[in-house]
Coordinates of C-alpha atoms in Angstrom, one line a residue:
Chain A
X30 CA -0.1 0.1 0.1
X31 CA 1.1 3.4 -1.0
X32 CA 0.0 6.7 0.4
X33 CA 0.3 10.0 -1.4
X34 CA -0.4 13.6 0.5
X35 CA -1.6 16.2 -2.2
X36 CA -2.9 19.6 -1.9
X37 CA -5.9 20.3 -3.7
X38 CA -5.5 22.6 -6.6
X39 CA -9.0 22.7 -7.8
X40 CA -9.9 26.0 -5.8
X41 CA -8.1 28.3 -3.4
X42 CA -9.4 26.6 -0.5
X43 CA -6.5 23.9 -1.1
X44 CA -7.7 21.1 1.0
X45 CA -4.9 18.8 2.3
X46 CA -5.7 15.4 0.6
X47 CA -4.5 11.9 1.5
X48 CA -4.9 9.3 -1.4
X49 CA -4.0 5.9 -0.7
X50 CA -3.1 3.3 -3.7
X51 CA -2.5 -0.3 -3.9
X52 CA -1.1 -1.7 -7.0
X53 CA -1.6 1.4 -8.6
X54 CA -5.2 1.5 -7.9
X55 CA -6.9 4.4 -5.6
X56 CA -8.2 2.8 -2.4
X57 CA -9.2 5.8 -0.8
X58 CA -9.4 9.7 -0.9
X59 CA -9.5 11.5 2.5
X60 CA -9.2 15.3 3.5
X61 CA -10.8 16.5 0.4
X62 CA -14.3 18.9 1.3
X63 CA -16.1 18.4 -2.0
X64 CA -16.5 15.8 -4.6
X65 CA -13.8 17.8 -7.1
X66 CA -11.4 17.5 -4.8
X67 CA -11.9 13.6 -5.0
X68 CA -11.9 13.6 -8.8
X69 CA -8.7 15.9 -8.6
X70 CA -6.8 13.9 -6.3
X71 CA -7.7 10.4 -8.1
X72 CA -6.4 12.3 -11.4
X73 CA -3.6 13.6 -9.9
X74 CA -2.0 10.2 -8.6
X75 CA -2.4 8.4 -12.0
X76 CA -2.1 11.0 -14.7
X77 CA -1.9 14.4 -13.4
X78 CA -3.7 17.1 -15.8
X79 CA -3.0 21.0 -15.9
X80 CA -4.3 23.9 -17.9
X81 CA -1.7 26.1 -19.6
X82 CA -2.4 29.9 -19.9
X83 CA 0.1 31.8 -22.1
X84 CA 0.2 34.7 -24.7
X85 CA 0.7 34.6 -28.8
X86 CA 1.8 37.3 -31.0
X87 CA -0.8 39.9 -32.7
X88 CA -0.1 41.7 -35.8
X89 CA -2.0 44.6 -36.5
X90 CA -3.4 44.9 -32.9
X91 CA -3.8 47.6 -30.1
X92 CA -1.6 45.5 -28.0
X93 CA 1.5 43.2 -29.0
X94 CA 0.2 40.3 -27.3
X95 CA -3.4 38.2 -26.8
X96 CA -3.8 35.8 -24.0
X97 CA -4.8 32.2 -24.7
X98 CA -5.1 29.0 -23.1
X99 CA -5.7 25.1 -23.5
X100 CA -9.5 24.8 -23.9
X101 CA -9.3 21.6 -21.3
X102 CA -6.7 20.3 -18.8
X103 CA -3.8 18.9 -20.8
X104 CA -1.1 16.0 -19.5
X105 CA 1.0 17.4 -17.2
X106 CA 4.2 16.3 -19.2
X107 CA 2.9 17.8 -22.3
X108 CA 3.1 21.5 -21.0
X109 CA 6.7 22.2 -22.4
X110 CA 5.4 20.7 -25.7
X111 CA 2.4 23.0 -25.8
X112 CA 4.9 26.3 -25.1
X113 CA 7.2 25.3 -27.8
X114 CA 4.1 25.1 -30.1
X115 CA 2.9 28.6 -29.4
X116 CA 6.6 29.9 -30.0
X117 CA 6.3 31.8 -33.3
X118 CA 2.8 31.5 -33.9
X119 CA 1.0 34.9 -34.6
X120 CA -2.6 36.0 -35.3
X121 CA -4.1 39.1 -37.2
X122 CA -6.0 41.3 -35.1
X123 CA -9.0 41.7 -34.6
X124 CA -9.0 38.7 -32.1
X125 CA -12.0 37.7 -29.9
X126 CA -12.2 35.6 -26.7
X127 CA -12.8 32.1 -27.8
X128 CA -11.2 32.1 -31.2
X129 CA -9.1 29.2 -31.8
X130 CA -5.8 29.9 -32.3
X131 CA -4.3 26.6 -32.6
X132 CA -6.3 23.0 -33.2
X133 CA -5.0 19.8 -31.5
X134 CA -2.1 21.6 -29.7
X135 CA 0.6 19.3 -29.5
X136 CA -1.2 16.0 -30.1
X137 CA -3.3 16.5 -27.5
X138 CA -6.7 16.9 -28.8
X139 CA -7.3 20.1 -27.1
X140 CA -7.2 23.6 -28.9
X141 CA -5.6 26.6 -27.8
X142 CA -8.2 29.5 -27.7
X143 CA -7.9 33.0 -26.8
X144 CA -8.9 34.5 -23.9
X145 CA -8.7 38.2 -24.6
X146 CA -10.0 40.4 -27.2
X147 CA -7.3 42.4 -28.9
X148 CA -9.1 45.1 -31.5
X149 CA -7.4 46.2 -34.8
X150 CA -5.5 49.3 -34.9
Chain B
X11 CA -18.9 71.3 -14.1
X12 CA -20.4 68.4 -14.9
X13 CA -23.0 66.7 -12.9
X14 CA -23.4 62.9 -12.2
X15 CA -25.3 61.2 -9.6
X16 CA -22.8 58.5 -9.2
X17 CA -19.0 58.8 -9.9
X18 CA -17.0 55.8 -9.7
X19 CA -13.3 56.1 -9.4
X20 CA -11.7 53.0 -11.0
X21 CA -12.9 50.7 -13.9
X22 CA -11.3 47.2 -12.5
X23 CA -13.5 44.3 -11.1
X24 CA -14.6 46.9 -8.4
X25 CA -15.5 49.6 -10.3
X26 CA -17.5 47.3 -13.0
X27 CA -19.4 45.5 -10.2
X28 CA -20.5 48.8 -8.3
X29 CA -21.4 50.4 -11.5
X30 CA -23.6 47.5 -12.7
X31 CA -25.3 47.3 -9.4
X32 CA -26.1 51.0 -8.8
X33 CA -27.6 51.2 -12.2
X34 CA -29.7 48.2 -11.3
X35 CA -30.8 49.8 -8.4
X36 CA -32.3 52.8 -10.0
X37 CA -29.4 55.0 -10.7
X38 CA -29.1 56.4 -14.6
X39 CA -26.5 59.1 -14.0
X40 CA -23.1 57.2 -13.6
X41 CA -19.8 57.7 -14.9
X42 CA -17.2 55.5 -14.5
X43 CA -13.3 57.3 -14.2
X44 CA -10.3 54.9 -15.4
X45 CA -6.9 55.9 -15.9
X46 CA -5.9 52.6 -18.3
X47 CA -7.0 52.5 -22.1
X48 CA -9.3 50.0 -21.6
X49 CA -11.9 48.8 -18.8
X50 CA -11.0 45.6 -16.6
X51 CA -8.1 46.9 -14.6
X52 CA -5.4 44.6 -13.7
X53 CA -7.3 41.7 -14.6
X54 CA -6.1 42.0 -18.4
X55 CA -2.7 41.1 -17.2
X56 CA -3.8 38.3 -15.2
X57 CA -4.0 35.7 -18.0
X58 CA -4.0 32.7 -15.6
X59 CA -6.8 30.5 -14.4
X60 CA -8.5 30.3 -11.2
X61 CA -11.1 33.3 -11.4
X62 CA -14.8 33.1 -11.3
X63 CA -15.3 29.9 -9.5
X64 CA -17.6 31.3 -7.2
X65 CA -19.2 33.8 -9.4
X66 CA -19.7 31.8 -12.4
X67 CA -19.1 28.7 -11.3
X68 CA -16.4 27.9 -13.8
X69 CA -12.6 28.7 -14.1
X70 CA -11.9 31.7 -16.3
X71 CA -8.7 33.6 -16.7
X72 CA -8.5 37.2 -15.6
X73 CA -9.5 38.8 -19.1
X74 CA -12.5 36.4 -19.4
X75 CA -13.7 37.4 -15.9
X76 CA -13.4 41.2 -16.9
X77 CA -15.0 40.6 -20.1
X78 CA -18.0 39.2 -18.6
X79 CA -18.8 42.5 -16.2
X80 CA -17.4 45.0 -19.4
X81 CA -20.1 43.4 -21.3
X82 CA -23.0 44.4 -18.5
X83 CA -21.4 47.8 -18.2
X84 CA -21.9 48.0 -22.1
X85 CA -25.0 46.8 -22.4
X86 CA -26.2 49.0 -19.5
X87 CA -24.9 52.0 -21.4
X88 CA -23.3 53.0 -18.4
X89 CA -20.8 55.9 -19.2
X90 CA -17.3 55.7 -18.6
X91 CA -14.1 57.9 -19.6
X92 CA -10.6 56.1 -20.5
X93 CA -7.3 57.4 -20.2
X94 CA -8.5 59.7 -17.4
X95 CA -6.6 60.4 -14.6
X96 CA -8.5 61.5 -11.4
X97 CA -6.7 64.5 -9.9
X98 CA -8.6 65.0 -6.5
X99 CA -11.6 64.5 -4.8
X100 CA -12.9 66.9 -2.2
X101 CA -14.9 66.5 0.4
X102 CA -17.9 67.9 -1.2
X103 CA -17.6 65.3 -3.7
X104 CA -16.2 67.0 -6.5
X105 CA -14.1 65.3 -8.8
X106 CA -11.0 66.9 -10.5
X107 CA -9.9 64.7 -13.5
X108 CA -7.7 65.0 -16.5
X109 CA -7.2 63.5 -19.9
X110 CA -6.4 64.4 -23.5
X111 CA -9.9 65.2 -24.8
X112 CA -11.3 67.2 -22.2
X113 CA -8.5 68.4 -20.4
X114 CA -8.9 69.4 -17.0
X115 CA -12.6 68.3 -15.9
X116 CA -14.6 69.1 -12.5
X117 CA -17.5 66.5 -11.7
X118 CA -20.0 67.5 -9.1
X119 CA -21.5 64.0 -7.9
X120 CA -24.1 63.1 -5.2
X121 CA -21.9 60.1 -4.2
X122 CA -18.6 58.6 -5.3
X123 CA -17.5 55.0 -4.9
X124 CA -13.8 54.8 -4.4
X125 CA -12.5 51.7 -6.6
X126 CA -9.0 52.3 -7.2
X127 CA -7.5 49.3 -6.4
X128 CA -4.1 48.6 -4.7
X129 CA -0.8 48.6 -5.8
X130 CA 2.5 46.7 -5.1
X131 CA 5.1 47.3 -2.2
X132 CA 8.2 48.8 -3.7
X133 CA 11.9 48.1 -3.4
X134 CA 11.8 51.5 -1.7
X135 CA 9.4 50.6 0.7
X136 CA 11.4 47.2 1.5
X137 CA 14.6 48.7 2.1
X138 CA 16.9 46.2 0.7
X139 CA 20.6 46.8 0.8
X140 CA 22.4 46.8 -2.4
X141 CA 23.3 48.6 -5.8
X142 CA 20.2 49.7 -7.8
X143 CA 20.8 48.4 -11.1
X144 CA 18.1 47.7 -13.7
X145 CA 16.5 44.3 -13.5
X146 CA 14.5 44.7 -10.1
X147 CA 10.9 44.8 -10.7
X148 CA 7.8 44.0 -9.2
X149 CA 6.0 41.1 -10.1
X150 CA 3.1 43.1 -11.1
X151 CA 5.4 44.8 -13.6
X152 CA 6.9 41.9 -15.0
X153 CA 3.5 40.5 -15.5
X154 CA 2.5 43.4 -17.4
X155 CA 5.8 43.3 -19.5
X156 CA 5.3 39.5 -20.4
X157 CA 1.7 39.0 -20.9
X158 CA 0.8 42.6 -22.3
X159 CA 3.7 44.4 -24.2
X160 CA 5.3 40.9 -24.9
X161 CA 8.8 41.1 -24.0
X162 CA 10.5 38.9 -21.0
X163 CA 12.0 41.3 -18.6
X164 CA 15.1 38.9 -18.0
X165 CA 16.3 35.2 -18.1
X166 CA 17.5 34.2 -14.9
X167 CA 15.3 35.0 -12.0
X168 CA 15.2 35.2 -7.9
X169 CA 11.9 36.2 -6.6
X170 CA 11.5 37.8 -3.2
X171 CA 8.2 37.2 -1.6
X172 CA 5.9 34.6 -2.1
X173 CA 2.4 36.5 -2.6
X174 CA 0.3 34.9 -5.5
X175 CA 1.7 37.2 -8.1
X176 CA 5.3 36.3 -7.5
X177 CA 4.2 32.9 -7.4
X178 CA 2.2 32.9 -11.0
X179 CA 5.4 34.9 -12.4
X180 CA 7.5 32.4 -11.3
X181 CA 5.3 29.9 -13.3
X182 CA 5.0 32.1 -16.0
X183 CA 8.6 33.0 -16.6
X184 CA 9.3 29.4 -16.3
X185 CA 7.2 28.5 -19.3
X186 CA 8.8 31.7 -21.2
X187 CA 12.1 30.1 -21.1
X188 CA 13.7 31.8 -18.1
X189 CA 15.1 30.0 -15.4
X190 CA 13.6 31.2 -11.6
X191 CA 16.3 29.7 -9.3
X192 CA 14.6 30.3 -5.8
X193 CA 11.3 32.1 -4.2
X194 CA 12.4 33.6 -0.5
X195 CA 10.2 34.3 1.8
X196 CA 10.6 36.0 5.1
X197 CA 7.6 34.7 6.8
X198 CA 7.3 31.5 8.2
X199 CA 4.4 30.5 5.8
X200 CA 3.8 31.8 1.9
X201 CA 1.5 34.7 1.4
X202 CA 0.0 32.9 -1.7
X203 CA -2.6 30.5 -1.9
X204 CA -1.7 27.0 -1.5
X205 CA -2.9 26.0 -4.9
X206 CA -0.4 28.1 -6.2
X207 CA 2.6 26.9 -4.1
X208 CA 1.8 23.3 -5.9
X209 CA 0.9 24.5 -9.7
X210 CA 3.4 27.5 -9.9
X211 CA 6.4 26.3 -8.0
X212 CA 6.1 22.1 -7.2
X213 CA 5.2 21.5 -10.6
X214 CA 8.6 23.2 -11.9
X215 CA 10.9 22.2 -9.1
X216 CA 11.0 25.8 -8.1
X217 CA 12.5 25.7 -4.6
X218 CA 10.4 28.1 -2.0
X219 CA 12.9 29.6 1.3
X220 CA 10.7 30.3 3.9
X221 CA 12.0 32.5 6.3
X222 CA 14.6 34.0 4.1
X223 CA 15.1 37.3 2.6
X224 CA 17.5 39.3 0.4
X225 CA 20.7 40.7 2.0
X226 CA 22.5 42.1 -1.1
X227 CA 21.9 42.9 -4.8
X228 CA 25.1 42.8 -7.0
X229 CA 25.7 44.7 -10.3
X230 CA 26.0 48.4 -11.4
X231 CA 24.2 48.4 -14.7
X232 CA 22.3 45.7 -14.7
X233 CA 21.4 42.5 -11.6
X234 CA 24.3 40.2 -11.7
X235 CA 23.5 38.2 -8.5
X236 CA 21.3 38.1 -5.3
X237 CA 22.2 37.1 -2.2
X238 CA 19.8 35.5 0.3
X239 CA 19.9 34.7 3.9
X240 CA 17.8 33.1 6.5
X241 CA 16.4 35.5 9.6
X242 CA 16.0 34.8 13.0
X243 CA 12.7 35.7 15.0
X244 CA 13.4 39.2 14.6
X245 CA 13.6 38.8 10.8
X246 CA 17.1 39.8 11.4
X247 CA 19.4 37.8 8.8
X248 CA 21.6 35.0 10.5
X249 CA 25.0 35.4 9.3
X250 CA 26.8 32.2 7.9
X251 CA 23.4 31.4 6.0
X252 CA 24.2 33.5 3.0
X253 CA 23.4 31.7 -0.5
X254 CA 24.6 33.9 -3.7
X255 CA 22.4 33.3 -6.5
X256 CA 23.6 34.8 -10.2
X257 CA 21.0 36.0 -11.8
X258 CA 19.7 39.2 -14.0
X259 CA 16.6 39.9 -12.6
X260 CA 14.8 40.1 -8.9
X261 CA 11.1 40.2 -8.7
X262 CA 9.5 41.7 -5.6
X263 CA 6.0 40.1 -4.6
X264 CA 5.9 41.5 -0.9
X265 CA 2.6 42.6 -0.6
X266 CA 0.0 45.1 -1.9
X267 CA -1.2 48.5 -0.7
X268 CA -4.7 50.2 -1.3
X269 CA -4.0 53.2 -2.8
X270 CA -5.6 55.7 -1.2
X271 CA -4.1 59.2 -1.8
X272 CA -7.5 60.3 -3.2
X273 CA -9.0 59.4 -0.2
X274 CA -6.7 61.1 2.0
X275 CA -7.1 64.1 0.4
X276 CA -10.6 63.7 0.5
X277 CA -10.6 63.5 4.2
X278 CA -11.5 60.0 4.5
X279 CA -10.0 58.1 7.7
X280 CA -8.1 55.3 6.7
X281 CA -7.5 52.4 8.8
X282 CA -3.6 51.6 10.0
X283 CA -4.1 47.7 9.6
X284 CA -5.4 47.8 6.3
X285 CA -4.5 51.1 4.7
X286 CA -7.9 51.4 3.3
X287 CA -11.0 53.5 4.2
X288 CA -12.5 52.9 7.7
X289 CA -16.4 51.9 6.7
X290 CA -19.5 51.1 8.0
X291 CA -22.1 48.2 7.0
X292 CA -22.8 50.0 4.0
X293 CA -19.3 50.4 3.1
X294 CA -19.6 54.2 3.5
X295 CA -16.6 56.2 4.7
X296 CA -16.9 58.8 7.7
X297 CA -17.8 61.3 4.6
X298 CA -21.6 60.8 3.7
X299 CA -22.1 59.7 0.3
X300 CA -18.2 58.1 -0.3
X301 CA -18.1 54.6 -0.6
X302 CA -15.1 52.1 -0.9
X303 CA -14.7 49.0 -2.3
X304 CA -12.6 46.1 -3.6
X305 CA -8.9 46.2 -3.1
X306 CA -8.7 50.1 -2.1
X307 CA -10.6 49.2 0.9
X308 CA -8.7 46.3 1.8
X309 CA -6.8 43.7 -0.2
X310 CA -8.4 40.6 -1.5
X311 CA -7.3 37.0 -2.3
X312 CA -10.3 36.5 -4.9
X313 CA -11.5 38.5 -7.2
X314 CA -15.3 37.0 -6.7
X315 CA -15.2 38.4 -3.2
X316 CA -14.3 42.0 -5.0
X317 CA -17.3 41.7 -7.1
X318 CA -19.5 40.8 -4.3
X319 CA -18.6 43.6 -2.0
X320 CA -18.4 45.9 -4.7
X321 CA -22.2 45.0 -5.9
X322 CA -23.1 45.8 -2.4
X323 CA -21.1 49.3 -2.3
X324 CA -23.2 49.9 -5.6
X325 CA -26.5 49.1 -4.0
X326 CA -26.0 51.2 -1.0
X327 CA -24.6 54.2 -3.1
X328 CA -28.0 53.8 -5.0
X329 CA -30.0 53.9 -1.6
X330 CA -28.0 56.7 -0.4
X331 CA -28.7 58.7 -3.8
X332 CA -32.4 57.9 -4.1
X333 CA -33.1 58.6 -0.2
X334 CA -30.4 61.1 1.0
X335 CA -32.2 63.6 3.3
X336 CA -30.1 66.0 5.2
X337 CA -32.6 66.2 8.1
X338 CA -31.9 62.7 8.9
X339 CA -30.6 62.3 12.5
X340 CA -27.3 60.5 12.5
X341 CA -27.4 56.9 12.5
X342 CA -26.6 54.4 15.8
X343 CA -23.3 52.5 14.9
X344 CA -21.7 49.8 16.9
X345 CA -18.2 49.2 16.7
X346 CA -16.6 45.9 15.5
X347 CA -13.9 45.1 17.8
X348 CA -11.4 42.3 16.3
X349 CA -9.2 40.6 19.0
X350 CA -6.8 37.1 19.3
X351 CA -5.5 37.1 15.8
X352 CA -8.2 38.7 13.9
X353 CA -6.6 41.6 12.6
X354 CA -9.3 43.9 11.4
X355 CA -12.9 43.4 9.9
X356 CA -14.8 45.4 6.8
X357 CA -17.0 46.8 7.8
X358 CA -15.7 48.4 11.1
X359 CA -18.8 49.6 12.1
X360 CA -22.5 48.5 11.5
X361 CA -26.0 50.5 12.1
X362 CA -27.9 48.1 14.1
X363 CA -31.1 49.6 12.6
X364 CA -30.3 50.0 8.9
X365 CA -27.8 47.0 8.4
X366 CA -28.7 43.9 5.9
X367 CA -30.5 41.2 7.4
X368 CA -27.5 39.2 6.7
X369 CA -24.3 41.2 6.8
X370 CA -21.0 39.7 5.0
X371 CA -18.1 40.9 7.5
X372 CA -14.7 40.0 6.0
X373 CA -11.5 39.9 8.0
X374 CA -8.1 38.6 7.8
X375 CA -5.7 36.8 10.7
X376 CA -2.5 37.6 11.8
X377 CA -1.1 34.4 11.8
X378 CA -1.7 30.3 11.0
X379 CA -4.2 29.1 13.1
X380 CA -5.6 25.2 13.3
X381 CA -8.6 23.8 14.8
X382 CA -9.7 26.6 16.3
X383 CA -13.2 28.2 17.2
X384 CA -14.1 31.6 15.4
X385 CA -16.3 33.6 17.8
X386 CA -18.5 36.6 17.6
X387 CA -19.8 38.4 20.8
X388 CA -22.4 41.0 21.3
X389 CA -21.3 42.8 24.2
X390 CA -20.5 39.6 26.1
X391 CA -23.1 37.4 25.0
X392 CA -21.4 34.8 22.4
X393 CA -23.7 34.8 19.2
X394 CA -21.8 32.3 16.8
X395 CA -18.7 30.0 17.3
X396 CA -17.5 28.3 14.3
X397 CA -15.0 25.8 14.4
X398 CA -12.1 26.0 11.8
X399 CA -9.9 23.8 10.3
X400 CA -7.2 26.1 9.4
X401 CA -7.1 29.8 9.0
X402 CA -4.1 32.1 7.3
X403 CA -3.0 35.3 6.8
X404 CA -3.1 34.5 3.1
X405 CA -6.8 34.1 2.8
X406 CA -9.6 36.2 3.6
X407 CA -12.3 34.7 5.8
X408 CA -15.8 35.9 6.2
X409 CA -18.6 35.5 8.9
X410 CA -22.2 36.6 8.6
X411 CA -23.8 39.0 11.0
X412 CA -27.5 38.4 11.3
X413 CA -29.3 41.8 12.2
X414 CA -32.0 40.0 14.4
X415 CA -29.5 38.3 16.6
X416 CA -27.6 41.6 17.0
X417 CA -30.7 43.5 18.0
X418 CA -32.1 40.9 20.4
X419 CA -29.4 41.9 22.7
X420 CA -30.0 44.9 24.9
X421 CA -27.9 47.9 25.2
X422 CA -25.8 46.5 22.3
X423 CA -22.5 48.5 22.5
X424 CA -19.6 46.1 21.1
X425 CA -19.6 43.4 18.7
X426 CA -16.3 41.3 19.2
X427 CA -14.6 39.1 16.7
X428 CA -12.1 36.8 18.1
X429 CA -10.1 33.4 17.7
X430 CA -10.8 30.9 20.7
X431 CA -8.8 27.8 21.4
X432 CA -11.2 24.8 20.5

């Protein structure tokens, strides 16, 4: 039996969570104060996932960058591959929240979408 | 002279929520004054996610959260002026402001909402020894440079202070290819949220050194190295514990201070604990008709609470404008005392006759407390006892005061909020 101590990152409460595993299977989750914490803990010990937020260049906009994010979480181990994929990418203004900037980024089946509006200038 | 019922100083999350709420409570003549070139305030550079979990039940980035409120403001046709700096606020609620189109303008308001936010504690305020080279930034300045202006302030980074912006910037700089060598924190605990320690430092193997501070900065033109050392119980550096880190950048994330120059010039009483205005349950300052909300009032950890608080301020400013009568006798007020680790409360006073039926009181504690009771007394009568597993200075706490319960206590003269052993 293996136990893992985690700090939940789902919300600002940051509950301390204890997960026990047997042969790689989660057998118990304690310390969480909501169901989302349990879901996080089970995922975190088996295959951790994260959202990535960053920026890409904008051409002809009132700002030189636009904020963007992975639409959903991606495997934690893929964070830097996603960042590499964003390098050198530029979009033309105007850009609006929700616009798809990259489809299927770094083979994750997740799109990069814009999270800020940049007007053309 | 322009005339408006309500002038809101600041177009960030506090100002936006206050404007929406004032409009929805019957005020049509509203003007928001914003010094930047767009509405949304500091949220626009907070491109990380985690905003809006309480308000929208989903995780948004800063600009996405701001956009939801901006849409509501535009939809209600609330007036605003951008690139407009407020120069002065008078006791009589005359606002003096300046911008390129209008020049110097004066606006007479029936009510004013202070929503100017806060700013970061600077190197000057921290008294860090050493040279004064380029490469020393507040974490928020670095955030603006990276996320909005599109360039990196440095490649090898040391961060002093573990406030949330510092933690967020440790991750952001790392993602953009910089090497963040260490985060030093003077206190024995982090000033930031636990989730940020995990996903901004632990995820990237960035060490957090508690009870450490910067004792030297090297470099004449550009930062060359930063030396940190452990501190003793009096926060004095301990000889022999120095560690030198070669780097080109030092980021400071050492706390936020409400920005109250305008409040002060208007004669608004400020709290020495929060550096924000002292307000009653309607978030009104000592000057009738001047209200405050958001980070100018006290520094929040979550924007969701800023929005909630500011909604209340907008509602109360509307009530004031619609029902003000100078012949009304002054309200009965009762002070909220904070003791045993509770550092302050917002509001600091309540009006037992006029307060909301369920009044949210927000506060922070001065240390980490585990398994304690949070107690509320009216005079000497225990009204509420809430068991708390953990309370920490980095996180804002709140309790609800119930009007009926308070008014059941005869000769109510003080309310006390304090921490007691369980």
